[in-house]
mmCIF file of C-alpha atoms in Angstrom:
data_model
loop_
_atom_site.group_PDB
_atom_site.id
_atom_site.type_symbol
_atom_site.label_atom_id
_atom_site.label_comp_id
_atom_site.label_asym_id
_atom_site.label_seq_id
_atom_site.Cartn_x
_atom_site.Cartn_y
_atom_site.Cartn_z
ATOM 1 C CA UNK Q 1 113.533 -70.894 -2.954
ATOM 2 C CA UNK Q 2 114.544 -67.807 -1.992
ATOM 3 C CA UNK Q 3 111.866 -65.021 -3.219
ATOM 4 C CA UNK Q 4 113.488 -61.925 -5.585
ATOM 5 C CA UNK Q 5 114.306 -59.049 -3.514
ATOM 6 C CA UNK Q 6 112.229 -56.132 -3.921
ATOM 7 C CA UNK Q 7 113.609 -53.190 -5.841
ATOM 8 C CA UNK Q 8 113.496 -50.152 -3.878
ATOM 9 C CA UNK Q 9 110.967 -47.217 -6.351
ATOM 10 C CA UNK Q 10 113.694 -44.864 -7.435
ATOM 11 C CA UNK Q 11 113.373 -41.136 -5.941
ATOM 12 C CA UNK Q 12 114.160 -37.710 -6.824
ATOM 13 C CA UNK Q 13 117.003 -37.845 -4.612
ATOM 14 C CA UNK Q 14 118.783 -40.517 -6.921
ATOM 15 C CA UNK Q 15 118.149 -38.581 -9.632
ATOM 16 C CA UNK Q 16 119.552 -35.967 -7.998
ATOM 17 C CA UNK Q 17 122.629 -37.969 -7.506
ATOM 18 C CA UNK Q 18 122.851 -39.693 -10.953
ATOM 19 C CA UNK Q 19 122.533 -36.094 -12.543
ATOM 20 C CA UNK Q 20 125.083 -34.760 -10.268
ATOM 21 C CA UNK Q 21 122.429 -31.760 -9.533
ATOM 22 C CA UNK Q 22 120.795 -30.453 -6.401
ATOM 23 C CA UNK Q 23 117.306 -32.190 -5.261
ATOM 24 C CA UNK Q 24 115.959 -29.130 -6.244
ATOM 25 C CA UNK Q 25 117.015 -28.362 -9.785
ATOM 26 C CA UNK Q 26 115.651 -32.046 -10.394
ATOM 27 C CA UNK Q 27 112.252 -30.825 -8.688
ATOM 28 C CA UNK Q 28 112.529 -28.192 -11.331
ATOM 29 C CA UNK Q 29 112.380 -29.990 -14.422
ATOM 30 C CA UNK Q 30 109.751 -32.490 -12.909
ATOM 31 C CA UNK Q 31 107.727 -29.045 -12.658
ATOM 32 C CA UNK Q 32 108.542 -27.407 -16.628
ATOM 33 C CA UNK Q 33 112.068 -27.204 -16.582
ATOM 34 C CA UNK Q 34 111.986 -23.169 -15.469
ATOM 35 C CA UNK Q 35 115.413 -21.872 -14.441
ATOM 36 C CA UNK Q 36 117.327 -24.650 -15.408
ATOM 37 C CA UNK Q 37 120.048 -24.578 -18.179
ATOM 38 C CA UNK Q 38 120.252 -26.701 -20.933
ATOM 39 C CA UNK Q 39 123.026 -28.895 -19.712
ATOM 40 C CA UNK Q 40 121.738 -29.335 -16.381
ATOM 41 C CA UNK Q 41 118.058 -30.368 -18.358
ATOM 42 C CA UNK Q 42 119.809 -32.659 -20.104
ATOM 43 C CA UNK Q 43 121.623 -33.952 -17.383
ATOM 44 C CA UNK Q 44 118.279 -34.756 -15.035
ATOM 45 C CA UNK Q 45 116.372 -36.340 -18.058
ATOM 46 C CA UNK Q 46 119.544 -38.867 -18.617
ATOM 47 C CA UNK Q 47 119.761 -39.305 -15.054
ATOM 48 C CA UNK Q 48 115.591 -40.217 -14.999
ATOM 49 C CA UNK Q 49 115.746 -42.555 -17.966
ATOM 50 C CA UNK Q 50 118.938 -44.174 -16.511
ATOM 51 C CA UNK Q 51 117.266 -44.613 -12.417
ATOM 52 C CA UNK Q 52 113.491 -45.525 -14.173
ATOM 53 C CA UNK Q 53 112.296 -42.908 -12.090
ATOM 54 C CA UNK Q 54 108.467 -42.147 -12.666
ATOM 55 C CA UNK Q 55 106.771 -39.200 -10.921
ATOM 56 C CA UNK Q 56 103.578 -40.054 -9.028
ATOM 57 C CA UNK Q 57 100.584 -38.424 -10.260
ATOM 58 C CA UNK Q 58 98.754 -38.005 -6.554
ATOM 59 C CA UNK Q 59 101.762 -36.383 -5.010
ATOM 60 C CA UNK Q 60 102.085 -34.099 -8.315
ATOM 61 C CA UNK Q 61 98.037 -33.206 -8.048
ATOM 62 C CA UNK Q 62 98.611 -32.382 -4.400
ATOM 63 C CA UNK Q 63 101.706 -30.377 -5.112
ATOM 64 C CA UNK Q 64 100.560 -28.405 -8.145
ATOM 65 C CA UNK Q 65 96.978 -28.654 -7.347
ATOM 66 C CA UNK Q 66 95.927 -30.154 -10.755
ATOM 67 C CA UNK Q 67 94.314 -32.835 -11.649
ATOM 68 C CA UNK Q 68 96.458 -32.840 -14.928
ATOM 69 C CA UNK Q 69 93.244 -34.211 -16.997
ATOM 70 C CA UNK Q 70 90.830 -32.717 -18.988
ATOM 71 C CA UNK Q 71 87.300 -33.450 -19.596
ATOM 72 C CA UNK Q 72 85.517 -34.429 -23.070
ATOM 73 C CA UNK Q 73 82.159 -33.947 -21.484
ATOM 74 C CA UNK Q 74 79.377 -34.802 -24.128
ATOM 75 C CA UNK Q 75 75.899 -33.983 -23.658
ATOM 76 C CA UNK Q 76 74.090 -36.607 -25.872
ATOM 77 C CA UNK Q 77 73.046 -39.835 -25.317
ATOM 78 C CA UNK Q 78 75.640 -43.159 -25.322
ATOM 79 C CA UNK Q 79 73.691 -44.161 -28.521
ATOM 80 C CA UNK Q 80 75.062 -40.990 -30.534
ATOM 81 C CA UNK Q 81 78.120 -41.220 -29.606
ATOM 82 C CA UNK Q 82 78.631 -44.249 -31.703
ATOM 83 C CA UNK Q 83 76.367 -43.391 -34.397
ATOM 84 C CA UNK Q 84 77.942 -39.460 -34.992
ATOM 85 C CA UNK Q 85 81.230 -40.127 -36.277
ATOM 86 C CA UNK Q 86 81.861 -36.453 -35.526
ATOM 87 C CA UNK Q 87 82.444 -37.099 -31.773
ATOM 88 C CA UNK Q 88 84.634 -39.955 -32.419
ATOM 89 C CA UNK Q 89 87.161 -37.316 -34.747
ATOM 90 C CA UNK Q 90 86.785 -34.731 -32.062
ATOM 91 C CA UNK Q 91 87.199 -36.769 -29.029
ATOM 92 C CA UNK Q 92 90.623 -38.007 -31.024
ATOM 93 C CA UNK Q 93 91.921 -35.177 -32.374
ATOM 94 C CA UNK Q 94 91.664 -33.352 -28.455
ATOM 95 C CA UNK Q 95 93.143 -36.395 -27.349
ATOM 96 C CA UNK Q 96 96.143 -36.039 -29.625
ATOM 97 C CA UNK Q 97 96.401 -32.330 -28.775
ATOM 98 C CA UNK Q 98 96.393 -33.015 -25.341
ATOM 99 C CA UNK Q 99 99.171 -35.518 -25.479
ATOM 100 C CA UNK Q 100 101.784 -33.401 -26.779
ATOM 101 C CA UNK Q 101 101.363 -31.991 -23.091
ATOM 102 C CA UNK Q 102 101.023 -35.370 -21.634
ATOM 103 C CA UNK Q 103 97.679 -34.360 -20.392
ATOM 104 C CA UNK Q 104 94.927 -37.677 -20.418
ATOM 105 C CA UNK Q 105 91.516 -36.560 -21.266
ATOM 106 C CA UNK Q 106 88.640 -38.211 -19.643
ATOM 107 C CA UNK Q 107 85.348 -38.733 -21.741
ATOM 108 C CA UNK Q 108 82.222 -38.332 -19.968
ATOM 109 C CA UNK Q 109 78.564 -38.754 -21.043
ATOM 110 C CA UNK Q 110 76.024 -36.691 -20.013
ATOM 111 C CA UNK Q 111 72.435 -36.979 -22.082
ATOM 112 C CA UNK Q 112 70.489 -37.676 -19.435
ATOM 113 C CA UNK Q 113 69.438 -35.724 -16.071
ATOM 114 C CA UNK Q 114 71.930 -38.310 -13.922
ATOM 115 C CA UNK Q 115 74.355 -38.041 -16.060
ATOM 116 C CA UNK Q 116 74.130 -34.479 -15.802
ATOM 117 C CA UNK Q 117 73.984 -34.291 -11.839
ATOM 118 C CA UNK Q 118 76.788 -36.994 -11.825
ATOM 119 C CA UNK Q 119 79.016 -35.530 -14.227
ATOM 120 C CA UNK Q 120 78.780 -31.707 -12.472
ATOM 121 C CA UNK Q 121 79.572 -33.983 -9.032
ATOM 122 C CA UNK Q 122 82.835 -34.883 -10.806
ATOM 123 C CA UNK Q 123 83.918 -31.836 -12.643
ATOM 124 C CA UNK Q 124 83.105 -29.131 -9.951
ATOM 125 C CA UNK Q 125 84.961 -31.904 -7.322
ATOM 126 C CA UNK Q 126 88.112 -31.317 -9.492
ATOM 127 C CA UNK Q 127 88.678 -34.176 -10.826
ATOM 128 C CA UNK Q 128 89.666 -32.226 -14.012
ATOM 129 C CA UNK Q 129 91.650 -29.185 -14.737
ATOM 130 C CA UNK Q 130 89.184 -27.978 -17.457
ATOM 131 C CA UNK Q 131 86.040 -29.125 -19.816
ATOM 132 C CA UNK Q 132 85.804 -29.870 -23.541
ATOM 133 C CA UNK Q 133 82.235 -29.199 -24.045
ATOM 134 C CA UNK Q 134 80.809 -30.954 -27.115
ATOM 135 C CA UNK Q 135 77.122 -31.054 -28.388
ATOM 136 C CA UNK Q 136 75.440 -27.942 -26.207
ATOM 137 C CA UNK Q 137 71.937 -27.993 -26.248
ATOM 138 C CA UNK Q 138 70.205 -24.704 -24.807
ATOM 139 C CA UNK Q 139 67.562 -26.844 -23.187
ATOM 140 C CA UNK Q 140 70.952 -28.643 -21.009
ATOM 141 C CA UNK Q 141 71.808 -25.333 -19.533
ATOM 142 C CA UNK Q 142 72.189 -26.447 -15.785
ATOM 143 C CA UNK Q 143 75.219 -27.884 -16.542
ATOM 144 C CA UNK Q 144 77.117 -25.176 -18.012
ATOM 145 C CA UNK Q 145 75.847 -22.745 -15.180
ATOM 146 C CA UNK Q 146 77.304 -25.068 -12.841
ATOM 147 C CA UNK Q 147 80.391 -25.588 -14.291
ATOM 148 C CA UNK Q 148 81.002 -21.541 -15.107
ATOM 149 C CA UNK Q 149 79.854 -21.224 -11.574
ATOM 150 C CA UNK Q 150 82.431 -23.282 -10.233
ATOM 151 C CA UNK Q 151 85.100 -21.390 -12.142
ATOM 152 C CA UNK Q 152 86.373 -24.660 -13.753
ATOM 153 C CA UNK Q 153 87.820 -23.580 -17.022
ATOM 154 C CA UNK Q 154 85.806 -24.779 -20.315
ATOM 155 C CA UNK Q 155 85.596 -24.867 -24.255
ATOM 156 C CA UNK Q 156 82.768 -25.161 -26.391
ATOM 157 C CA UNK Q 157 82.521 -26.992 -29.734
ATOM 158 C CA UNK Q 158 79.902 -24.666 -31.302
ATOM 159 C CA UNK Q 159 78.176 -21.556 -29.782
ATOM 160 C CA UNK Q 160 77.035 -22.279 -26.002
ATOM 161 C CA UNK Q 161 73.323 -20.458 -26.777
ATOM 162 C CA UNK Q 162 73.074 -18.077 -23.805
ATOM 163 C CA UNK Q 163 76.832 -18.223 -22.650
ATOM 164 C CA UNK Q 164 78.674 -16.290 -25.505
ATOM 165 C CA UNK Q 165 80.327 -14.163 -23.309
ATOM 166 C CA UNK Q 166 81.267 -16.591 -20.358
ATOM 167 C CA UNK Q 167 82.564 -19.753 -22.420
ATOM 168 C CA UNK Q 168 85.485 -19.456 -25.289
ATOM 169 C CA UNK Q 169 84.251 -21.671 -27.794
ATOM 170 C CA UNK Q 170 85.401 -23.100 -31.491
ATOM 171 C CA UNK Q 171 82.809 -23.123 -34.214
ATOM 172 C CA UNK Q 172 82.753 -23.660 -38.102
ATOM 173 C CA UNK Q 173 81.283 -20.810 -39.913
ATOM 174 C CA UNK Q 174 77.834 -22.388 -40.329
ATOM 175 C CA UNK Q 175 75.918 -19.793 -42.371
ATOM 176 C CA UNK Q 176 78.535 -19.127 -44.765
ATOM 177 C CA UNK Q 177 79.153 -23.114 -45.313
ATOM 178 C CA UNK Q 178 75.221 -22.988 -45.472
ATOM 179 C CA UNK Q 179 74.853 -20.042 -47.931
ATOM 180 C CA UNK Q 180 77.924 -21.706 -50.079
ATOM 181 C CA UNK Q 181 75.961 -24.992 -50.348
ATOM 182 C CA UNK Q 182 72.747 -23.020 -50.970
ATOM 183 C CA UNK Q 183 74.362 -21.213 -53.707
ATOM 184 C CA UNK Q 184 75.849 -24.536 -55.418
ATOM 185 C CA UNK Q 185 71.862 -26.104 -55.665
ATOM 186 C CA UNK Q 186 70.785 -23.215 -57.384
ATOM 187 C CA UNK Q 187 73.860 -22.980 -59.684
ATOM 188 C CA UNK Q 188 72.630 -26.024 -60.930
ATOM 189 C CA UNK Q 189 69.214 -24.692 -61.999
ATOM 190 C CA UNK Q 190 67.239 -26.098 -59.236
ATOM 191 C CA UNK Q 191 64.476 -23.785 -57.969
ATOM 192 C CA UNK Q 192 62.503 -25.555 -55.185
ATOM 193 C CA UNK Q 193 65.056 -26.336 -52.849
ATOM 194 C CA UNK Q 194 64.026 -28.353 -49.068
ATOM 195 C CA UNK Q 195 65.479 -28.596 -46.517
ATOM 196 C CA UNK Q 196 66.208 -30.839 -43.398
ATOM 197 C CA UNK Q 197 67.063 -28.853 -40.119
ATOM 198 C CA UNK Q 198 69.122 -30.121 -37.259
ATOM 199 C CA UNK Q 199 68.296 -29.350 -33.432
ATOM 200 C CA UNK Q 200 66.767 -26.090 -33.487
ATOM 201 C CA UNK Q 201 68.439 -25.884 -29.539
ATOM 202 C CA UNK Q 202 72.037 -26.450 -30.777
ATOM 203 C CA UNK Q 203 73.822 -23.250 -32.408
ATOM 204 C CA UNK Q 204 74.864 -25.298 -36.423
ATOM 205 C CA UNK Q 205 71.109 -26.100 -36.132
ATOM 206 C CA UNK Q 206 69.884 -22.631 -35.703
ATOM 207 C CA UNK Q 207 72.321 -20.973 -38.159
ATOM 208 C CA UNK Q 208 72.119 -23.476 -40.947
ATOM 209 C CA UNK Q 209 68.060 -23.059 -40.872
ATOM 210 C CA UNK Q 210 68.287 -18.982 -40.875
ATOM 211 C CA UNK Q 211 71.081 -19.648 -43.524
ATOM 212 C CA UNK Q 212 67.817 -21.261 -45.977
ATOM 213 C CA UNK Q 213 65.608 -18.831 -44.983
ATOM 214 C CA UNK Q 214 68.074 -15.774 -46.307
ATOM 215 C CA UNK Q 215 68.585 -17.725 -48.824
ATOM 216 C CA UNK Q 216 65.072 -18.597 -50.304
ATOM 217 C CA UNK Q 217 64.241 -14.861 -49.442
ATOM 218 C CA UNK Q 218 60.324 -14.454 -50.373
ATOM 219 C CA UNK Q 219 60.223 -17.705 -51.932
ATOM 220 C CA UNK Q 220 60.687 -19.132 -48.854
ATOM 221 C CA UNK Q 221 57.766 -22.248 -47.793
ATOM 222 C CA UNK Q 222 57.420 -23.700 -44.629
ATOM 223 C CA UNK Q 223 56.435 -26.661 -45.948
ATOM 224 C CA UNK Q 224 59.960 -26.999 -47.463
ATOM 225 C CA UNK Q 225 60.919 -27.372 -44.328
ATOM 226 C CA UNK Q 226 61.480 -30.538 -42.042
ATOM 227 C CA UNK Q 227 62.471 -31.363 -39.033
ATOM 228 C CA UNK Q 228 65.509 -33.798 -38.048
ATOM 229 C CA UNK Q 229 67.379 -34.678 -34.762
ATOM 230 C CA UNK Q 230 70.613 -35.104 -36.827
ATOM 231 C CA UNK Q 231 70.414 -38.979 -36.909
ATOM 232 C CA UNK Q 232 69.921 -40.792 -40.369
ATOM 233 C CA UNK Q 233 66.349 -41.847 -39.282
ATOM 234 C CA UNK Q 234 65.468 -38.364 -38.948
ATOM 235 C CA UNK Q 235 66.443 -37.849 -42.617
ATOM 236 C CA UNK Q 236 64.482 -40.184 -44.179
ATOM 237 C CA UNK Q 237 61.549 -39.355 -42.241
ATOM 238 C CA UNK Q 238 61.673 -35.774 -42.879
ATOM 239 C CA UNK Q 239 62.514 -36.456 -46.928
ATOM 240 C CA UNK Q 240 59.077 -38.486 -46.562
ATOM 241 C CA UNK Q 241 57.148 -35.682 -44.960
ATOM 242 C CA UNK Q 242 58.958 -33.389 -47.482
ATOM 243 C CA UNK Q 243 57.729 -35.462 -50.727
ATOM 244 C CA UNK Q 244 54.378 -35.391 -49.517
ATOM 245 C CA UNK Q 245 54.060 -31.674 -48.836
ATOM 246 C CA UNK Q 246 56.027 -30.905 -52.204
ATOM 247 C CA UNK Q 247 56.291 -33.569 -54.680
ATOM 248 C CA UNK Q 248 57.619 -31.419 -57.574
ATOM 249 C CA UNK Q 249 60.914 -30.291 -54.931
ATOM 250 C CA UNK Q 250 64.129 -30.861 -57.065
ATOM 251 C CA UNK Q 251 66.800 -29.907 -54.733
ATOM 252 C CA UNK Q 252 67.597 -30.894 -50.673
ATOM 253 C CA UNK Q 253 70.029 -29.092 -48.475
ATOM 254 C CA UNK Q 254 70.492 -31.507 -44.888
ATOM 255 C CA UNK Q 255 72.184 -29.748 -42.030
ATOM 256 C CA UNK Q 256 74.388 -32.724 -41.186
ATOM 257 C CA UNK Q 257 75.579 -35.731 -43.263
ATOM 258 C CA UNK Q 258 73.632 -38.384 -41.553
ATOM 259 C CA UNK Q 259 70.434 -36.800 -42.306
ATOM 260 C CA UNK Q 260 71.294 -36.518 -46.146
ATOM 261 C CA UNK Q 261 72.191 -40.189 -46.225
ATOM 262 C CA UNK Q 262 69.191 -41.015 -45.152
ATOM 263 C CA UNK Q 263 66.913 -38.910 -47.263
ATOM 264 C CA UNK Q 264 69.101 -40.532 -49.716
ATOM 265 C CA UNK Q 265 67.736 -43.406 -48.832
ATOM 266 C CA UNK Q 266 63.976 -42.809 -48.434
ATOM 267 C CA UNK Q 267 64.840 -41.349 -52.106
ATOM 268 C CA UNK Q 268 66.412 -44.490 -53.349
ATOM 269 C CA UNK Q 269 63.114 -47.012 -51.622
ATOM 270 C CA UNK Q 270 61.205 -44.482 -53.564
ATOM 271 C CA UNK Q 271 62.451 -44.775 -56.957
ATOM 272 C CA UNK Q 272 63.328 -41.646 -57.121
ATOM 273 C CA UNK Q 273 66.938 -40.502 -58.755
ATOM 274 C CA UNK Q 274 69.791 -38.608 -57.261
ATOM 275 C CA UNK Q 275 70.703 -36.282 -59.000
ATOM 276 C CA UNK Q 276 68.631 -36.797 -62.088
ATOM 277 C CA UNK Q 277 64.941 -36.338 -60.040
ATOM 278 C CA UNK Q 278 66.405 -34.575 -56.802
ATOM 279 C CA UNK Q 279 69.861 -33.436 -55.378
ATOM 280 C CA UNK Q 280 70.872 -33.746 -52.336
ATOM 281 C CA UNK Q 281 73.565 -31.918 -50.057
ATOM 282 C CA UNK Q 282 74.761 -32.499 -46.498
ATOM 283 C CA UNK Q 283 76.665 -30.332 -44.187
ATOM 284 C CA UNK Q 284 80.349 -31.897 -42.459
ATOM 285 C CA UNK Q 285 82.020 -34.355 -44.871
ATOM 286 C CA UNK Q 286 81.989 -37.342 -42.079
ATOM 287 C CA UNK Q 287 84.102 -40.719 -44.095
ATOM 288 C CA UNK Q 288 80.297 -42.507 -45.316
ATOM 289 C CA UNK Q 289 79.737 -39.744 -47.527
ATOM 290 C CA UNK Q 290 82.409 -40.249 -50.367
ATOM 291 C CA UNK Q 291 81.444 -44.128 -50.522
ATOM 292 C CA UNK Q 292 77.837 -43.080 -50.811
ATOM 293 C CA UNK Q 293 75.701 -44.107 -53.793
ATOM 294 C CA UNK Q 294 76.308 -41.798 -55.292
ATOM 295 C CA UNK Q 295 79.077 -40.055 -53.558
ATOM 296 C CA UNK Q 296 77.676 -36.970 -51.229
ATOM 297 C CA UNK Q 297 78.138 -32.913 -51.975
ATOM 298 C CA UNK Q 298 78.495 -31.765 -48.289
ATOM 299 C CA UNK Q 299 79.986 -28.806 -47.052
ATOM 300 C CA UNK Q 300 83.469 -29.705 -45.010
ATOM 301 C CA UNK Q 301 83.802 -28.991 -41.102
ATOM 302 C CA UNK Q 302 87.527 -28.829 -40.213
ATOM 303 C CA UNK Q 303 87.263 -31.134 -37.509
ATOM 304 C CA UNK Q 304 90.892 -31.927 -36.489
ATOM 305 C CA UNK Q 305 92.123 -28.241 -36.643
ATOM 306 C CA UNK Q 306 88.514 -27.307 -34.373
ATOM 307 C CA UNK Q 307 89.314 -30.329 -31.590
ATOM 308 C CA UNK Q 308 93.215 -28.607 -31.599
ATOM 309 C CA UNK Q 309 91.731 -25.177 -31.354
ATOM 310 C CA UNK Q 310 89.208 -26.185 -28.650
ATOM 311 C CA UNK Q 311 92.640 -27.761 -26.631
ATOM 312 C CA UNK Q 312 94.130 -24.428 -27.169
ATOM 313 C CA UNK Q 313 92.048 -22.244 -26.012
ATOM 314 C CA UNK Q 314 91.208 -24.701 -22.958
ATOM 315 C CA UNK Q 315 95.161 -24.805 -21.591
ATOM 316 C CA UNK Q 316 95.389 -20.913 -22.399
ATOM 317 C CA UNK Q 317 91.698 -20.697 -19.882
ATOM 318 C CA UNK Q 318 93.592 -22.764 -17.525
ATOM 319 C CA UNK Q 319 96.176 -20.572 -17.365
ATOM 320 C CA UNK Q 320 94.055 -18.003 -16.474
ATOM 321 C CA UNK Q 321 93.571 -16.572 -19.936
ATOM 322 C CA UNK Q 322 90.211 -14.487 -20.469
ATOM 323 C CA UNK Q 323 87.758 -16.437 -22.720
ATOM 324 C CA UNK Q 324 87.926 -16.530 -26.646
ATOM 325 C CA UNK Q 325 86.322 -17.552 -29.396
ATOM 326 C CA UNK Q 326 87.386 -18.761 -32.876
ATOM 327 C CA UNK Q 327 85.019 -18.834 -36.115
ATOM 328 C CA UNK Q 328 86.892 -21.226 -39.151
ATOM 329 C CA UNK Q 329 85.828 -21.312 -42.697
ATOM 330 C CA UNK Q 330 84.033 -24.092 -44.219
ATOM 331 C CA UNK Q 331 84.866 -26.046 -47.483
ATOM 332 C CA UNK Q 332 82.327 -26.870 -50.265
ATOM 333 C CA UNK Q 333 82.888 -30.126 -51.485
ATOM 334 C CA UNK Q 334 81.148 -31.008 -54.659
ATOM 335 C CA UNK Q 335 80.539 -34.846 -55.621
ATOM 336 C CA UNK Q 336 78.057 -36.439 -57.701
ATOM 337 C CA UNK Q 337 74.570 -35.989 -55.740
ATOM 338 C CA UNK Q 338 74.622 -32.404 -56.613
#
C-alpha cells in the first residue's frame, strides 16, 4: 500500500501568489495590515483561507520579539482559586478581552515563595508580553519589584500597596461601595452595626475597614470588629467571636460575599434570624448570593467591565503607554438579608 503523500505546509510565498500580491504586502497583513489597501487586504486573507496557510508562532516571536501572551499571574494559593469565584470571572472576562486580539493568556499561581521565585523565572524570561496582576498582597512585594524591575509591562486588579505610581491598576471604588452599604444598615434603624474585615495587606481590605470606621465615627468599638481572610470559614468564625463580644449587635457589614455567607451561617446554627434578629451585608455580588437563604444585600463589583479595563490598560503599557489607573463605581444591591 502505497503511504499518502505528504502535503507540503503552505508559505507566504503561495499566498503571495494566490493573492496575486508581492511577498511583502502579504508579510504586511501577517504583521497588522499597515499600508495595505483594502482590496489588496482582502485579497491576502482570501488567498490565506483558500492555501490553509497558518503563521508559526516561534518565527512570529522571533520576528516581532513578542511572546504574543499575557500573564494572569495570581498571588493566592491553588485552594482560592477555586473557592473565590471572583478569579474565575476575572480570569474569563481578560481572557475574552484578550481574544478579540488573538492574544492567549497564561494563568499562573503564585501563593507560595516557589511559586513566586518560579513564576518571576518565567515572566522576567519573557515568556509573556505583559502581567495581569490579581490578588496583591503588600506582604508579596518581591514579586512586583521584580517584575517592574524587569520593565515587563503589568496591571493590577486593586491598588498595588506601595506601587501606586509604578503599576496602572483597575479598582472598584471600595469606600464609597462601603459607605453606600453602611448607609443602607442604618437606614433600616439598626444602630450597632459589626463588621467582618478582609486582608488588612490587600487594598478592598484596607479601604472597606477605614470605610466602617468613618462611618461609626465616635461610636466606633473595636470589639465590633473581626477579623477574616475572605474565605467563608473566616466568616463564621469571626460572626462567632463577634456574638460573644456583642450579643445585642443587630446589623453586619462583611467585606466580601464569602465571609457574609458564612456568618450567615454561624447565624442560622445559632438560631438566630436574618433579618428579623441581625442583618447581614456582603461586598461583590459573586452568583451564591441571590440563591442564599435568604437572598444576600451586597454591594456589586463590576467584574467583567474591571477584567476588560485591566486588558486595556495592559496592551496600551505594552505599547509603551505611561501607567494609568481607573477607579469604577460600585452598585448597592438590596435583597432580603438587609
Amino acid at each position: 500500500m502505497t503511504p499518502p503523500t505528504k502535503r507540503p505546509r503552505p508559505r507566504i510565498d503561495d499566498v503571495a501568489a494566490a493573492a496575486g500580491v508581492s511577498r511583502g504586502t502579504v508579510s504586511r497583513v501577517l504583521n497588522g495590515g499597515h499600508w495595505v489597501s483594502p482590496e489588496a487586504l482582502a485579497a491576502v486573507n482570501a488567498a490565506i483561507k483558500k492555501t490553509g496557510y497558518r503563521v508559526n508562532p516561534h518565527a512570529r516571536s522571533l520576528a516581532t520579539n513578542r511572546a504574543n501572551s499575557v500573564a494572569f499571574l495570581l498571588t493566592e494559593s491553588h485552594d482560592k482559586l477555586f473557592e473565590d469565584p471572583n478569579f474565575a470571572v476575572l480570569m474569563r472576562g481578560a481572557a475574552d478581552a484578550l481574544a478579540v486580539h488573538d492574544i492567549p493568556l497564561v494563568l499562573i499561581l503564585a501563593g507560595t515563595e516557589d511559586e513566586q521565585r518560579r513564576a518571576n523565572d518565567f515572566i522576567t524570561a519573557g515568556h509573556v508580553d505583559g502581567v495581569l496582576l490579581v490578588s496583591a498582597h503588600a506582604n508579596r512585594t518581591d514579586i512586583i519589584s521584580n517584575i517592574i524591575d524587569a520593565r515587563v509591562p503589568a496591571i493590577s486588579c486593586g491598588v498595588p500597596l506601595g506601587f501606586e505610581r509604578k503599576m496602572g491598576y483597575v479598582a472598584a471604588d471600595d469606600y464609597t461601595g462601603a459607605r453606600d452599604m453602611l448607609e443602607h444598615l442604618r437606614s433600616l434603624g439598626r444602630t450597632k452595626i459589626a463588621t467582618i474585615t478582609g486582608p488588612q495587606d490587600t487594598s478592598g481590605g484596607i479601604r472597606r475597614l477605614s470605610a466602617y470606621r468613618d462611618d461609626q465615627g465616635a461610636q466606633f468599638q473595636e470589639q465590633l470588629v473581626g477579623a477574616g481572610d475572605y474565605s467563608r470559614e473566616s466568616g463564621a468564625a469571626a460572626m462567632a467571636q463577634l456574638l460573644a463580644a456583642a450579643p445585642d449587635l443587630d446589623a453586619v457589614f462583611a467585606a466580601n460575599d464569602l465571609m457574609a455567607l458564612g456568618a450567615m451561617d454561624h447565624l442560622a446554627a445559632a438560631g438566630i434570624r436574618v433579618p428579623e434578629d441581625v442583618a447581614v451585608g456582603g461586598f461583590d455580588d459573586i452568583a451564591p448570593s441571590a440563591s442564599a437563604h435568604p437572598p444576600l444585600t451586597t454591594i456589586r463589583q463590576p467584574f467583567e467591565r474591571i477584567s476588560a479595563e485591566m486588558v486595556r490598560l495592559l496592551l496600551g503599557a505594552i505599547k509603551g503607554e505611561l501607567p494609568s489607573a481607573v477607579t469604577l463605581p460600585t452598585e448597592l444591591v438590596v435583597r432580603d438579608s438587609a
